[in-house]
Short mmCIF file of C-alpha atoms and ligand atoms in Angstrom, two decimals:
data_model
loop_
_atom_site.label_atom_id
_atom_site.label_comp_id
_atom_site.label_asym_id
_atom_site.label_seq_id
_atom_site.Cartn_x
_atom_site.Cartn_y
_atom_site.Cartn_z
CA MET A 1 8.05 36.17 -27.05
CA ALA A 2 7.95 32.34 -27.23
CA LYS A 3 5.12 30.96 -27.09
CA GLY A 4 4.32 27.11 -24.80
CA LYS A 5 7.02 27.05 -21.46
CA THR A 6 9.46 28.74 -21.57
CA THR A 7 12.60 29.41 -18.41
CA VAL A 8 13.42 31.90 -17.65
CA TYR A 9 14.89 33.35 -14.05
CA PHE A 10 14.23 35.79 -12.19
CA CYS A 11 15.97 37.94 -9.62
CA GLN A 12 14.41 37.16 -5.96
CA SER A 13 15.29 40.73 -4.85
CA CYS A 14 14.65 42.87 -7.39
CA GLY A 15 12.61 40.89 -10.28
CA TYR A 16 14.96 41.20 -12.55
CA GLU A 17 14.45 38.59 -15.26
CA SER A 18 17.02 36.17 -17.28
CA THR A 19 17.04 34.27 -19.95
CA LYS A 20 20.56 32.39 -17.76
CA TRP A 21 21.52 31.66 -14.34
CA MET A 22 23.71 34.78 -12.99
CA GLY A 23 25.29 34.67 -10.53
CA GLN A 24 25.00 38.65 -9.75
CA CYS A 25 22.15 40.21 -10.13
CA PRO A 26 22.88 43.33 -13.03
CA GLY A 27 19.89 44.82 -11.72
CA CYS A 28 21.12 44.80 -7.78
CA LYS A 29 23.97 43.03 -7.98
CA GLU A 30 22.85 41.13 -4.95
CA TRP A 31 24.75 38.30 -5.34
CA ASN A 32 23.15 33.88 -5.46
CA THR A 33 19.53 35.73 -6.24
CA PHE A 34 18.15 33.08 -9.04
CA VAL A 35 16.21 31.50 -9.50
CA GLU A 36 14.13 29.15 -12.10
CA GLU A 37 10.77 29.59 -12.48
CA ILE A 38 9.23 28.11 -15.09
CA ILE A 39 6.20 29.79 -17.77
CA ASP A 40 3.61 29.27 -19.73
CA ARG A 41 3.56 32.09 -21.58
CA LYS A 42 0.50 31.59 -23.74
CA SER A 43 -1.70 31.74 -20.50
CA SER A 44 -0.83 34.47 -19.52
CA SER A 45 -0.60 36.77 -22.17
CA GLY A 46 -3.54 35.31 -23.46
CA LYS A 47 -5.76 37.17 -21.11
CA LEU A 48 -4.70 41.14 -22.07
CA THR A 49 -6.42 40.45 -25.58
CA ASP A 50 -9.36 38.95 -24.61
CA ARG A 51 -10.91 42.68 -23.81
CA GLY A 52 -14.04 43.79 -25.84
CA THR A 53 -13.85 46.67 -24.69
CA ALA A 54 -10.95 49.65 -25.51
CA PRO A 55 -10.51 52.44 -23.10
CA LYS A 56 -11.11 55.55 -23.36
CA ALA A 57 -8.71 58.66 -22.75
CA VAL A 58 -9.76 61.98 -20.16
CA ALA A 59 -8.81 65.25 -20.38
CA LEU A 60 -6.56 66.78 -17.16
CA ASN A 61 -9.34 69.13 -16.78
CA GLN A 62 -12.05 66.61 -17.10
CA VAL A 63 -11.19 64.86 -13.75
CA VAL A 64 -13.14 64.82 -11.20
CA LEU A 65 -11.43 64.88 -7.65
CA SER A 66 -13.39 63.01 -5.00
CA ARG A 67 -12.45 64.32 -0.99
CA GLU A 68 -9.71 61.18 -0.09
CA GLU A 69 -11.78 59.85 2.91
CA ARG A 70 -9.12 59.05 5.32
CA VAL A 71 -10.18 55.68 7.60
CA LEU A 72 -8.70 56.61 11.29
CA THR A 73 -7.92 53.88 13.61
CA GLY A 74 -7.47 55.54 16.53
CA LEU A 75 -4.29 53.95 17.02
CA SER A 76 -2.00 56.62 16.17
CA GLU A 77 0.93 55.57 15.56
CA PHE A 78 -0.29 53.05 13.57
CA ASP A 79 -2.01 56.16 11.49
CA ARG A 80 1.16 58.52 11.38
CA VAL A 81 2.78 56.01 9.57
CA LEU A 82 0.38 56.00 7.31
CA GLY A 83 0.12 59.40 6.33
CA GLY A 84 -2.99 60.34 8.34
CA GLY A 85 -4.92 57.34 8.48
CA ILE A 86 -5.88 54.70 6.09
CA VAL A 87 -6.67 55.35 2.70
CA PRO A 88 -9.83 53.86 1.46
CA GLY A 89 -9.28 51.43 -1.62
CA SER A 90 -5.14 51.87 -0.85
CA LEU A 91 -3.12 48.64 -1.35
CA VAL A 92 -0.39 48.37 1.46
CA LEU A 93 2.08 46.14 1.76
CA VAL A 94 3.60 45.14 5.87
CA GLY A 95 6.96 43.60 5.25
CA GLY A 96 9.11 42.65 8.19
CA ASP A 97 11.36 39.29 9.40
CA PRO A 98 9.36 35.66 10.80
CA GLY A 99 8.02 36.14 13.95
CA ILE A 100 8.66 39.77 14.22
CA GLY A 101 3.87 40.77 14.83
CA LYS A 102 2.71 41.27 11.43
CA SER A 103 0.27 39.06 11.97
CA THR A 104 -0.42 40.51 15.33
CA LEU A 105 -0.47 44.54 14.09
CA LEU A 106 -3.09 44.06 10.37
CA LEU A 107 -5.22 41.89 13.94
CA GLN A 108 -5.09 44.68 15.63
CA ILE A 109 -5.90 47.10 12.48
CA CYS A 110 -9.59 44.37 11.73
CA GLN A 111 -10.40 45.00 15.26
CA ILE A 112 -10.75 48.12 15.49
CA LEU A 113 -12.03 48.56 12.63
CA SER A 114 -14.72 45.49 13.04
CA ASN A 115 -15.19 47.71 16.16
CA MET A 116 -16.23 50.71 14.11
CA ASN A 117 -18.37 49.00 12.31
CA LYS A 118 -16.48 48.34 8.52
CA LYS A 119 -17.01 45.28 7.46
CA THR A 120 -13.42 42.54 7.15
CA LEU A 121 -11.87 39.95 6.20
CA TYR A 122 -8.62 37.93 7.36
CA ILE A 123 -7.91 35.63 5.30
CA SER A 124 -5.01 33.51 6.37
CA GLY A 125 -2.76 31.45 3.79
CA GLU A 126 -0.45 29.65 6.38
CA GLU A 127 -2.42 29.74 10.24
CA SER A 128 -5.67 27.44 10.57
CA LEU A 129 -8.61 29.57 11.86
CA GLN A 130 -7.89 27.69 15.00
CA GLN A 131 -4.83 29.06 15.91
CA ILE A 132 -5.98 32.71 14.55
CA LYS A 133 -9.44 32.42 17.50
CA LEU A 134 -5.67 32.12 19.92
CA ARG A 135 -4.28 35.31 19.21
CA ALA A 136 -6.92 36.83 19.07
CA ASP A 137 -8.21 35.62 22.55
CA ARG A 138 -5.06 37.89 23.74
CA ILE A 139 -5.78 40.32 22.24
CA GLY A 140 -9.63 41.10 23.33
CA SER A 141 -13.00 40.82 21.58
CA PHE A 142 -13.65 41.10 17.98
CA THR A 143 -17.42 42.40 16.60
CA ASN A 144 -18.98 39.43 14.10
CA GLU A 145 -18.24 42.10 11.86
CA LEU A 146 -15.33 40.43 11.48
CA ASN A 147 -14.47 37.25 9.39
CA LEU A 148 -12.34 34.84 9.00
CA LEU A 149 -11.43 32.48 5.74
CA CYS A 150 -7.51 30.64 5.48
CA GLU A 151 -7.32 30.40 2.14
CA THR A 152 -4.34 29.86 -0.44
CA ASN A 153 -6.21 29.92 -3.73
CA LEU A 154 -6.54 33.55 -5.60
CA THR A 155 -9.84 31.92 -8.07
CA ASP A 156 -11.35 30.89 -4.64
CA ILE A 157 -10.00 34.47 -2.71
CA LYS A 158 -11.94 36.82 -5.57
CA THR A 159 -15.02 34.38 -5.35
CA VAL A 160 -15.42 34.88 -1.77
CA ILE A 161 -14.33 38.75 -2.07
CA GLN A 162 -17.31 39.05 -4.26
CA GLN A 163 -19.36 37.81 -2.47
CA GLU A 164 -19.15 39.07 0.60
CA LYS A 165 -17.98 42.57 0.01
CA PRO A 166 -16.14 43.90 2.22
CA GLN A 167 -14.57 46.84 2.90
CA MET A 168 -11.58 46.20 4.30
CA ILE A 169 -9.16 42.83 3.61
CA VAL A 170 -6.51 41.15 5.66
CA ILE A 171 -3.95 39.02 3.14
CA ASP A 172 -1.52 36.86 5.74
CA SER A 173 0.28 37.01 3.69
CA ILE A 174 0.73 37.01 0.03
CA GLN A 175 3.78 34.59 -0.22
CA THR A 176 1.77 32.25 0.38
CA MET A 177 -1.40 33.31 -2.63
CA TYR A 178 -0.79 30.74 -5.56
CA SER A 179 -2.87 30.58 -9.16
CA GLU A 180 -3.71 27.78 -10.95
CA ASP A 181 -2.47 29.14 -14.09
CA ILE A 182 0.87 29.97 -13.66
CA SER A 183 3.17 26.60 -12.74
CA SER A 184 5.44 27.91 -10.48
CA ALA A 185 5.73 26.91 -7.13
CA PRO A 186 3.43 29.35 -3.70
CA GLY A 187 6.59 32.21 -3.22
CA SER A 188 8.39 32.82 -6.57
CA VAL A 189 8.28 35.75 -7.86
CA SER A 190 5.91 34.85 -10.47
CA GLN A 191 3.04 34.01 -8.67
CA VAL A 192 3.68 36.90 -5.95
CA ARG A 193 4.09 39.40 -9.07
CA GLU A 194 0.32 37.08 -10.23
CA ALA A 195 -0.87 37.27 -6.44
CA THR A 196 -0.50 41.56 -5.79
CA SER A 197 -1.62 42.27 -9.39
CA ALA A 198 -4.81 40.49 -9.09
CA PHE A 199 -5.75 41.79 -6.04
CA MET A 200 -4.55 45.31 -7.15
CA GLN A 201 -7.51 44.93 -9.14
CA ILE A 202 -9.39 44.16 -5.74
CA ALA A 203 -8.43 46.82 -4.06
CA LYS A 204 -8.65 49.82 -6.50
CA GLY A 205 -11.92 48.26 -8.98
CA MET A 206 -13.75 47.53 -5.93
CA GLY A 207 -12.39 50.57 -3.62
CA ILE A 208 -11.90 47.79 -0.97
CA THR A 209 -8.56 48.60 1.63
CA ILE A 210 -6.30 45.46 1.42
CA PHE A 211 -2.83 45.03 3.84
CA ILE A 212 -0.56 42.38 1.94
CA VAL A 213 1.90 40.70 4.36
CA GLY A 214 4.76 39.69 3.14
CA HIS A 215 7.90 37.98 4.84
CA VAL A 216 11.62 38.94 3.78
CA THR A 217 13.81 35.85 4.19
CA LYS A 218 18.13 36.23 3.84
CA GLU A 219 18.06 32.30 2.16
CA GLY A 220 16.33 33.55 -1.27
CA VAL A 221 13.63 30.55 -0.96
CA VAL A 222 10.49 32.71 -0.60
CA ALA A 223 9.93 35.82 -2.73
CA GLY A 224 11.03 38.54 -1.32
CA PRO A 225 8.83 41.02 -1.33
CA ARG A 226 11.17 43.97 -2.88
CA VAL A 227 9.65 43.11 -6.15
CA LEU A 228 5.83 44.30 -4.39
CA GLU A 229 6.97 47.36 -3.69
CA HIS A 230 6.78 49.42 -7.04
CA MET A 231 2.78 47.29 -7.54
CA VAL A 232 2.24 49.19 -4.23
CA ASP A 233 0.46 51.85 -3.01
CA THR A 234 2.03 51.87 0.05
CA VAL A 235 4.93 49.87 1.70
CA LEU A 236 5.03 49.99 5.37
CA TYR A 237 8.56 47.87 7.19
CA PHE A 238 7.95 46.14 10.63
CA GLU A 239 11.63 45.91 12.10
CA GLY A 240 12.13 46.06 15.47
CA ASP A 241 14.94 43.71 17.62
CA ARG A 242 14.13 40.49 18.37
CA HIS A 243 15.29 40.25 21.18
CA ALA A 244 13.62 43.49 22.68
CA SER A 245 9.73 44.48 23.26
CA TYR A 246 9.81 47.33 21.11
CA ARG A 247 8.98 47.44 17.44
CA ILE A 248 9.16 49.90 14.85
CA LEU A 249 6.96 50.97 12.13
CA ARG A 250 8.20 51.99 9.08
CA GLY A 251 6.61 54.64 5.75
CA VAL A 252 9.02 54.29 3.22
CA LYS A 253 7.14 54.21 0.03
CA ASN A 254 3.59 55.70 0.64
CA ARG A 255 2.05 57.72 -2.51
CA PHE A 256 -0.42 59.07 -0.37
CA GLY A 257 1.82 60.72 2.94
CA SER A 258 5.09 61.23 3.40
CA THR A 259 8.26 58.37 4.23
CA ASN A 260 9.83 57.98 6.74
CA GLU A 261 8.01 58.69 9.66
CA ILE A 262 7.80 55.48 12.18
CA GLY A 263 5.95 54.16 15.26
CA VAL A 264 6.62 52.94 18.40
CA PHE A 265 4.29 49.69 19.71
CA GLU A 266 6.27 47.71 22.15
CA MET A 267 4.55 44.26 22.00
CA CYS A 268 3.18 42.40 25.70
CA ASN A 269 0.79 40.09 26.76
CA THR A 270 -2.21 41.44 24.63
CA GLY A 271 -0.05 42.31 21.22
CA LEU A 272 1.52 44.95 20.45
CA ARG A 273 0.88 47.95 23.05
CA GLN A 274 2.05 52.05 21.46
CA VAL A 275 3.91 53.52 22.49
CA GLU A 276 3.53 57.74 22.56
CA ASN A 277 6.48 58.75 23.96
CA PRO A 278 9.24 56.70 22.57
CA SER A 279 12.02 59.52 24.18
CA GLU A 280 11.15 58.15 27.07
CA TYR A 281 10.50 55.04 27.20
CA MET A 282 14.24 54.61 24.99
CA LEU A 283 16.13 57.21 28.04
CA ASN A 284 14.64 54.05 30.63
CA GLY A 285 17.14 53.18 32.80
CA LYS A 286 20.52 55.05 31.64
CA PRO A 287 22.68 55.04 34.23
CA GLU A 288 23.27 58.31 37.10
CA GLY A 289 26.56 59.85 36.88
CA ALA A 290 28.73 57.20 34.94
CA SER A 291 31.33 58.31 32.19
CA GLY A 292 30.72 57.58 28.46
CA SER A 293 26.95 58.29 28.02
CA ILE A 294 25.43 61.46 27.36
CA VAL A 295 21.87 62.04 25.37
CA ALA A 296 21.77 62.70 21.85
CA CYS A 297 18.26 64.17 19.78
CA LEU A 298 18.05 62.55 16.41
CA ILE A 299 14.97 62.96 13.82
CA GLU A 300 12.83 59.84 12.40
CA GLY A 301 10.77 61.24 9.48
CA THR A 302 9.55 65.27 11.15
CA ARG A 303 9.09 63.45 14.38
CA PRO A 304 12.81 63.61 17.37
CA ILE A 305 13.40 61.10 19.10
CA LEU A 306 15.30 60.88 22.69
CA LEU A 307 18.16 58.79 22.77
CA GLU A 308 21.25 57.24 25.07
CA VAL A 309 24.72 56.88 23.61
CA GLN A 310 27.14 55.30 25.02
CA ALA A 311 30.79 53.89 24.38
CA LEU A 312 33.89 52.31 25.88
CA VAL A 313 37.52 53.06 24.99
CA CYS A 314 40.01 50.83 26.87
CA ARG A 315 43.59 50.44 25.97
CA SER A 316 44.19 47.40 23.39
CA ASN A 317 45.72 44.31 24.44
CA PHE A 318 47.04 42.88 20.58
CA GLY A 319 48.39 44.79 18.37
CA ILE A 320 45.13 46.26 15.38
CA PRO A 321 42.80 47.81 17.92
CA ARG A 322 38.91 45.41 18.50
CA ARG A 323 36.01 48.39 17.40
CA THR A 324 32.45 47.21 16.99
CA ALA A 325 29.82 49.85 17.02
CA ALA A 326 25.83 48.53 18.12
CA GLY A 327 22.95 51.00 16.41
CA ALA A 328 25.98 53.15 14.36
CA ASP A 329 27.69 52.93 11.01
CA LEU A 330 31.05 51.20 12.69
CA ASN A 331 33.34 53.83 10.16
CA ARG A 332 31.33 56.97 11.16
CA VAL A 333 33.26 55.53 14.61
CA ASN A 334 36.46 54.64 13.79
CA LEU A 335 36.61 58.07 11.47
CA LEU A 336 35.71 59.95 14.55
CA MET A 337 38.22 58.87 16.59
CA ALA A 338 40.89 59.91 13.30
CA VAL A 339 39.46 62.94 14.42
CA LEU A 340 39.59 63.02 17.99
CA GLU A 341 42.94 62.29 17.59
CA LYS A 342 44.95 64.63 15.20
CA ARG A 343 42.64 67.43 15.97
CA ASN A 344 42.01 66.53 19.63
CA ASN A 345 45.81 65.62 20.33
CA MET A 346 44.07 62.43 21.97
CA PRO A 347 45.99 59.57 21.34
CA LEU A 348 42.95 56.43 20.24
CA SER A 349 44.36 54.96 17.97
CA GLY A 350 45.77 52.40 20.17
CA CYS A 351 43.00 51.78 21.97
CA ASP A 352 39.05 49.09 21.70
CA ALA A 353 35.77 50.86 21.00
CA TYR A 354 32.78 49.70 21.63
CA ILE A 355 29.10 51.57 20.90
CA ASN A 356 26.16 51.26 22.00
CA ILE A 357 23.06 52.82 21.05
CA ALA A 358 20.71 52.11 23.89
CA GLY A 359 17.40 49.93 22.82
CA GLY A 360 18.49 48.85 19.96
CA ILE A 361 17.18 51.05 16.85
CA ARG A 362 19.42 51.74 14.86
CA MET A 363 21.01 55.26 13.65
CA THR A 364 22.06 56.83 10.30
CA GLU A 365 21.97 60.05 11.14
CA PRO A 366 24.60 62.75 11.02
CA ALA A 367 23.10 64.68 14.20
CA VAL A 368 24.41 61.13 15.61
CA ASP A 369 28.03 62.40 15.59
CA LEU A 370 28.57 64.80 18.27
CA ALA A 371 27.38 61.96 21.04
CA MET A 372 29.29 59.72 20.01
CA VAL A 373 33.19 62.25 19.80
CA LEU A 374 31.27 63.36 23.84
CA ALA A 375 30.23 59.94 24.42
CA LEU A 376 33.79 58.64 23.53
CA VAL A 377 36.62 61.53 25.18
CA SER A 378 33.55 61.02 28.24
CA CYS A 379 34.80 57.68 28.69
CA TYR A 380 38.32 58.28 27.82
CA LYS A 381 38.66 60.60 30.33
CA ASP A 382 36.93 58.75 32.34
CA ILE A 383 34.77 61.76 33.93
CA ALA A 384 31.58 61.39 33.46
CA ILE A 385 29.44 64.28 31.00
CA PRO A 386 26.27 65.96 33.58
CA GLU A 387 23.26 64.89 33.52
CA LYS A 388 20.40 66.04 32.25
CA THR A 389 22.88 67.37 29.14
CA ILE A 390 21.85 66.74 24.95
CA CYS A 391 23.45 67.34 22.32
CA PHE A 392 23.27 66.49 18.32
CA GLY A 393 25.21 67.78 15.63
CA GLU A 394 27.52 66.91 12.83
CA VAL A 395 31.43 66.00 12.99
CA GLY A 396 33.43 67.35 9.88
CA LEU A 397 36.88 66.08 9.34
CA SER A 398 38.81 69.28 10.75
CA GLY A 399 36.65 68.64 13.94
CA GLU A 400 33.82 71.71 13.00
CA VAL A 401 30.85 71.10 13.75
CA ARG A 402 29.01 71.37 11.54
CA ALA A 403 24.53 71.89 11.22
CA VAL A 404 22.13 69.62 10.57
CA SER A 405 18.41 70.00 10.25
CA MET A 406 15.74 70.61 13.16
CA ALA A 407 16.93 71.98 15.26
CA GLN A 408 14.06 74.09 16.65
CA GLN A 409 12.24 70.88 17.07
CA ARG A 410 15.22 68.63 18.50
CA VAL A 411 15.56 71.68 21.64
CA ALA A 412 11.67 71.16 22.01
CA GLU A 413 11.39 67.57 22.21
CA ALA A 414 14.46 67.79 25.06
CA LYS A 415 13.04 70.64 26.36
CA LYS A 416 9.59 68.19 27.06
CA LEU A 417 11.99 65.53 28.97
CA GLY A 418 13.33 67.96 30.91
CA PHE A 419 17.04 68.71 29.88
CA THR A 420 18.59 71.17 30.91
CA THR A 421 21.93 72.18 29.20
CA CYS A 422 22.05 70.86 25.38
CA ILE A 423 25.13 71.36 23.44
CA LEU A 424 24.88 72.47 19.15
CA PRO A 425 26.22 73.94 16.22
CA LYS A 426 26.70 77.64 16.72
CA VAL A 427 25.46 77.71 13.18
CA ASN A 428 22.52 76.27 14.24
CA VAL A 429 21.61 79.16 17.68
CA SER A 430 20.70 81.63 16.38
CA SER A 431 17.99 79.72 14.19
CA ILE A 432 16.08 79.07 17.26
CA ASP A 433 13.85 81.16 19.29
CA LYS A 434 14.85 80.64 23.28
CA VAL A 435 13.08 78.50 24.84
CA GLU A 436 12.35 78.98 29.23
CA GLY A 437 13.91 76.68 30.97
CA ILE A 438 16.93 75.35 28.08
CA ARG A 439 20.32 76.80 28.07
CA LEU A 440 22.12 76.51 24.22
CA ILE A 441 26.24 75.80 24.49
CA GLY A 442 26.78 76.89 20.60
CA VAL A 443 29.94 75.07 19.58
CA ALA A 444 32.15 75.24 16.47
CA ASP A 445 34.01 72.91 16.99
CA VAL A 446 34.69 69.36 18.87
CA GLY A 447 37.32 71.50 21.27
CA ASP A 448 35.27 73.71 22.33
CA ALA A 449 31.92 70.89 22.56
CA ILE A 450 34.58 69.14 25.22
CA ARG A 451 36.00 72.02 27.00
CA ALA A 452 32.09 73.36 27.11
CA ILE A 453 30.76 69.49 29.49
CA LEU A 454 34.25 67.82 30.88
P1 TYD B 1 3.05 36.99 14.47
O1 TYD B 1 2.17 38.18 15.07
O2 TYD B 1 2.77 35.79 14.61
O3 TYD B 1 4.47 37.33 14.16
P2 TYD B 1 4.26 36.94 12.09
O4 TYD B 1 3.00 36.97 11.59
O5 TYD B 1 4.67 38.74 12.37
O6 TYD B 1 5.20 36.25 11.61
O7 TYD B 1 4.00 37.52 16.29
C1 TYD B 1 5.27 37.13 16.83
C2 TYD B 1 5.43 36.89 18.39
O8 TYD B 1 4.54 37.80 18.81
C3 TYD B 1 5.19 35.81 18.88
O9 TYD B 1 6.36 34.97 19.02
C4 TYD B 1 4.54 35.98 19.40
C5 TYD B 1 4.38 37.52 19.92
N1 TYD B 1 2.71 37.82 20.45
C6 TYD B 1 3.38 38.43 22.23
O10 TYD B 1 4.39 38.01 22.20
N2 TYD B 1 2.23 38.50 22.32
C7 TYD B 1 0.56 39.21 22.02
O11 TYD B 1 0.01 39.06 22.62
C8 TYD B 1 0.39 38.04 20.62
C9 TYD B 1 -0.52 38.08 20.31
C10 TYD B 1 1.66 37.79 20.34
MG1 MG B 2 1.92 35.76 10.79
#
């Protein structure tokens, strides 16, 4: 490897390293993500050879398992996403768009943990002490166990951590941290990597839980947290429509639990509040007796969520019909409309169609197919679907309704929220125990489903 200063190009999205600039990254196939960085190979590789003691291999049978004691925050939506509480000594990355509420969420976690008499340290490289205090005042009262530090220099931060010995640390954000050993600017791929590996050593070496905030930007000026995903134990994404008040915390990687769990929060004027019953929340404001609307039951992680699917179909005034899908896959909508046209004699090719999953959640699960089909037909025929009806099922190209997983949980959730009729794939009916108070209508194809309720 060349010694001294060399120029390399990094992909901002996946961290791919190249000696030449390229338009498209061979690693992640993104365009225009390469940026130039100057790296001092000597200083970064020198450290590795300086070690005095050689490591020793250990026999697998001699490894003693210590029961990991998870810390429950009491914020159950948060604990669930982490797989049942915080694992001490773990490194957790919280990514998300600017302004979504990452700092607020982590300050609230600090509040909870410091109230449990755990020493916490909130390190901010973005905001002043006064700004953090202002936010903290909105959230509530804090104990003396929470300390703040406004610093971006890694060496200084390490010194403070060694003096204070906290049990939990928040780094807000990783893009502002820098090491003097590296010449490139804070936020560049090499700085972000260096800072993350430094925090990883602190987390593992001292058994401190570290939460790292990472920004995601489209422009690629700041290194996206994607490059750190493989270095940390757990990756959480905080997402949501900025105009809607609810936020979703999604686990995408977890070394200590299952992924794809979600936690639902609502941003109010005293910080984030957890939404323990998202179905109820999502169904708020559902119109009564209107055509083109039906409730679908979908699974997020291990949790069923009820969502309203709306469709609007009208005759197209132009040659090419206009179709949009908010919260659903547009290709899927086009496909389902083609199925209705071909298999159920509905001339939809001359119709504009708009699909909306109310609440703004993005759903890609195929089980939403049947709901989209029924909403489209209901609007096209202008007949309202009976109240208290829900449906779920995947629709195939010949119009058949195919089985979906976790049917029992979906039916149970519908029952819990007072639904009385459930349209579901025929194949699923036999596998479900009878649920009192809800009528199950098994359908083999789209035609069956339409005849059943319209
Ligand atoms: P913030 O946590 O600063 O976002 P991030 O760290 O992800 O950039 O929060 C951003 C928004 O949250 C901000 O626009 C104000 C809003 N907010 C509330 O609505 N209520 C509150 O109690 C707090 C603290 C913030
Ligand atoms: Mg912030």
